[in-house]
Amino acid sequence: MTFEIGRDFNNYKHFKLFGFTLFKSKLSVAYPDYVIVFSAKYKQGAEWGSVAAMGKERKGDNFIIKFFRGNKDFTVYRTSSLEQAKEKALALSEFLGVEIRSKN
């Protein structure tokens, strides 16, 4: 799944298979006041998939970009690379004309 965010904020969610859009639907998200990039740890249980064969659980770090409007948020992007998250957040910030804030 990918998001298409336009300058006019007429947004869509694309459902893709092998890089081709199967269908898209309207994405309802408010224009952000600001963007935040932060680190998050996750744990995935071993109830399903390849994780079950490897042990009890899988742990890791992600870097997440979120839009914030008031007290509402929307996760835009998730990656394991801090540099990639910073690049995407900077591009979004410039594209939308909003600031990047620290989570602290």
PDB file of C-alpha atoms in Angstrom:
ATOM      1  CA  MET A   1       0.000   0.000   0.000  1.00  0.00           C
ATOM      2  CA  THR A   2       1.291   3.473  -0.839  1.00  0.00           C
ATOM      3  CA  PHE A   3      -0.026   6.986  -0.356  1.00  0.00           C
ATOM      4  CA  GLU A   4      -0.368   9.671  -3.017  1.00  0.00           C
ATOM      5  CA  ILE A   5      -0.231  13.132  -1.442  1.00  0.00           C
ATOM      6  CA  GLY A   6      -0.940  16.098  -3.676  1.00  0.00           C
ATOM      7  CA  ARG A   7      -0.139  19.752  -3.140  1.00  0.00           C
ATOM      8  CA  ASP A   8      -3.903  20.455  -3.052  1.00  0.00           C
ATOM      9  CA  PHE A   9      -4.174  17.660  -0.442  1.00  0.00           C
ATOM     10  CA  ASN A  10      -6.452  15.586  -2.657  1.00  0.00           C
ATOM     11  CA  ASN A  11      -4.943  12.294  -1.378  1.00  0.00           C
ATOM     12  CA  TYR A  12      -5.275   8.638  -2.363  1.00  0.00           C
ATOM     13  CA  LYS A  13      -4.313   5.264  -0.938  1.00  0.00           C
ATOM     14  CA  HIS A  14      -2.980   2.851  -3.606  1.00  0.00           C
ATOM     15  CA  PHE A  15      -3.224  -0.910  -3.185  1.00  0.00           C
ATOM     16  CA  LYS A  16      -0.401  -2.405  -5.217  1.00  0.00           C
ATOM     17  CA  LEU A  17       0.794  -5.805  -6.341  1.00  0.00           C
ATOM     18  CA  PHE A  18       4.281  -6.119  -7.854  1.00  0.00           C
ATOM     19  CA  GLY A  19       4.475  -2.329  -8.156  1.00  0.00           C
ATOM     20  CA  PHE A  20       1.225  -1.938 -10.116  1.00  0.00           C
ATOM     21  CA  THR A  21      -1.824  -0.223  -8.662  1.00  0.00           C
ATOM     22  CA  LEU A  22      -4.733  -2.661  -8.450  1.00  0.00           C
ATOM     23  CA  PHE A  23      -7.090   0.032  -7.201  1.00  0.00           C
ATOM     24  CA  LYS A  24      -6.978   3.295  -5.316  1.00  0.00           C
ATOM     25  CA  SER A  25      -9.308   4.887  -2.818  1.00  0.00           C
ATOM     26  CA  LYS A  26      -9.709   8.366  -1.390  1.00  0.00           C
ATOM     27  CA  LEU A  27      -7.540   8.977   1.674  1.00  0.00           C
ATOM     28  CA  SER A  28      -9.134  11.177   4.297  1.00  0.00           C
ATOM     29  CA  VAL A  29      -6.417  12.927   6.290  1.00  0.00           C
ATOM     30  CA  ALA A  30      -6.365  16.521   7.540  1.00  0.00           C
ATOM     31  CA  TYR A  31      -3.731  18.971   6.295  1.00  0.00           C
ATOM     32  CA  PRO A  32      -0.933  18.802   8.899  1.00  0.00           C
ATOM     33  CA  ASP A  33       0.169  21.602  11.201  1.00  0.00           C
ATOM     34  CA  TYR A  34       3.606  19.976  11.427  1.00  0.00           C
ATOM     35  CA  VAL A  35       5.570  16.770  10.723  1.00  0.00           C
ATOM     36  CA  ILE A  36       7.478  14.657  13.259  1.00  0.00           C
ATOM     37  CA  VAL A  37      10.183  12.025  12.706  1.00  0.00           C
ATOM     38  CA  PHE A  38      10.871   9.687  15.609  1.00  0.00           C
ATOM     39  CA  SER A  39      12.294   6.314  16.529  1.00  0.00           C
ATOM     40  CA  ALA A  40      10.067   3.487  17.717  1.00  0.00           C
ATOM     41  CA  LYS A  41      10.850   0.004  18.937  1.00  0.00           C
ATOM     42  CA  TYR A  42       8.602  -2.873  17.995  1.00  0.00           C
ATOM     43  CA  LYS A  43       8.051  -6.485  18.973  1.00  0.00           C
ATOM     44  CA  GLN A  44       6.401  -9.032  16.721  1.00  0.00           C
ATOM     45  CA  GLY A  45       5.000 -12.187  18.250  1.00  0.00           C
ATOM     46  CA  ALA A  46       5.679 -15.656  16.880  1.00  0.00           C
ATOM     47  CA  GLU A  47       2.092 -16.724  16.332  1.00  0.00           C
ATOM     48  CA  TRP A  48       2.359 -16.666  12.546  1.00  0.00           C
ATOM     49  CA  GLY A  49       4.706 -16.601   9.570  1.00  0.00           C
ATOM     50  CA  SER A  50       8.442 -17.060   9.375  1.00  0.00           C
ATOM     51  CA  VAL A  51       8.892 -15.556  12.841  1.00  0.00           C
ATOM     52  CA  ALA A  52       7.359 -18.687  14.398  1.00  0.00           C
ATOM     53  CA  ALA A  53      10.157 -20.842  12.982  1.00  0.00           C
ATOM     54  CA  MET A  54      12.858 -18.513  14.328  1.00  0.00           C
ATOM     55  CA  GLY A  55      11.821 -18.311  17.962  1.00  0.00           C
ATOM     56  CA  LYS A  56       9.535 -16.501  20.351  1.00  0.00           C
ATOM     57  CA  GLU A  57       9.575 -12.968  18.959  1.00  0.00           C
ATOM     58  CA  ARG A  58      11.350 -10.502  16.709  1.00  0.00           C
ATOM     59  CA  LYS A  59      12.438  -7.060  17.883  1.00  0.00           C
ATOM     60  CA  GLY A  60      13.648  -4.024  15.978  1.00  0.00           C
ATOM     61  CA  ASP A  61      13.773  -0.275  15.484  1.00  0.00           C
ATOM     62  CA  ASN A  62      11.798   1.790  13.032  1.00  0.00           C
ATOM     63  CA  PHE A  63      11.848   5.459  12.168  1.00  0.00           C
ATOM     64  CA  ILE A  64       8.395   6.880  11.626  1.00  0.00           C
ATOM     65  CA  ILE A  65       7.087  10.046   9.965  1.00  0.00           C
ATOM     66  CA  LYS A  66       3.745  11.332  11.214  1.00  0.00           C
ATOM     67  CA  PHE A  67       1.522  14.247  10.288  1.00  0.00           C
ATOM     68  CA  PHE A  68      -0.002  16.082  13.234  1.00  0.00           C
ATOM     69  CA  ARG A  69      -3.098  18.268  13.192  1.00  0.00           C
ATOM     70  CA  GLY A  70      -4.114  19.324  16.701  1.00  0.00           C
ATOM     71  CA  ASN A  71      -4.180  16.145  18.769  1.00  0.00           C
ATOM     72  CA  LYS A  72      -4.716  13.850  15.757  1.00  0.00           C
ATOM     73  CA  ASP A  73      -1.907  12.097  13.936  1.00  0.00           C
ATOM     74  CA  PHE A  74      -1.453  10.061  10.767  1.00  0.00           C
ATOM     75  CA  THR A  75       1.498   7.747  10.069  1.00  0.00           C
ATOM     76  CA  VAL A  76       2.863   8.529   6.623  1.00  0.00           C
ATOM     77  CA  TYR A  77       6.076   6.530   6.408  1.00  0.00           C
ATOM     78  CA  ARG A  78       7.982   3.821   8.279  1.00  0.00           C
ATOM     79  CA  THR A  79      11.566   2.681   7.610  1.00  0.00           C
ATOM     80  CA  SER A  80      14.569   1.146   9.345  1.00  0.00           C
ATOM     81  CA  SER A  81      16.867   3.920   8.054  1.00  0.00           C
ATOM     82  CA  LEU A  82      17.142   7.218   9.949  1.00  0.00           C
ATOM     83  CA  GLU A  83      18.693   8.962   6.926  1.00  0.00           C
ATOM     84  CA  GLN A  84      15.852   7.853   4.659  1.00  0.00           C
ATOM     85  CA  ALA A  85      13.259   9.035   7.189  1.00  0.00           C
ATOM     86  CA  LYS A  86      14.965  12.436   7.491  1.00  0.00           C
ATOM     87  CA  GLU A  87      15.131  12.849   3.694  1.00  0.00           C
ATOM     88  CA  LYS A  88      11.448  11.977   3.239  1.00  0.00           C
ATOM     89  CA  ALA A  89      10.373  14.245   6.129  1.00  0.00           C
ATOM     90  CA  LEU A  90      12.369  17.158   4.708  1.00  0.00           C
ATOM     91  CA  ALA A  91      10.837  16.626   1.261  1.00  0.00           C
ATOM     92  CA  LEU A  92       7.317  16.473   2.751  1.00  0.00           C
ATOM     93  CA  SER A  93       7.973  19.549   4.870  1.00  0.00           C
ATOM     94  CA  GLU A  94       9.115  21.579   1.866  1.00  0.00           C
ATOM     95  CA  PHE A  95       6.345  20.214  -0.373  1.00  0.00           C
ATOM     96  CA  LEU A  96       3.549  21.027   2.097  1.00  0.00           C
ATOM     97  CA  GLY A  97       5.112  24.136   3.620  1.00  0.00           C
ATOM     98  CA  VAL A  98       4.981  22.866   7.205  1.00  0.00           C
ATOM     99  CA  GLU A  99       7.717  22.585   9.835  1.00  0.00           C
ATOM    100  CA  ILE A 100       9.451  19.474  11.137  1.00  0.00           C
ATOM    101  CA  ARG A 101       9.301  19.304  14.933  1.00  0.00           C
ATOM    102  CA  SER A 102      11.254  17.260  17.396  1.00  0.00           C
ATOM    103  CA  LYS A 103       9.368  14.650  19.402  1.00  0.00           C
ATOM    104  CA  ASN A 104      11.126  15.743  22.612  1.00  0.00           C
TER     105      ASN A 104
END
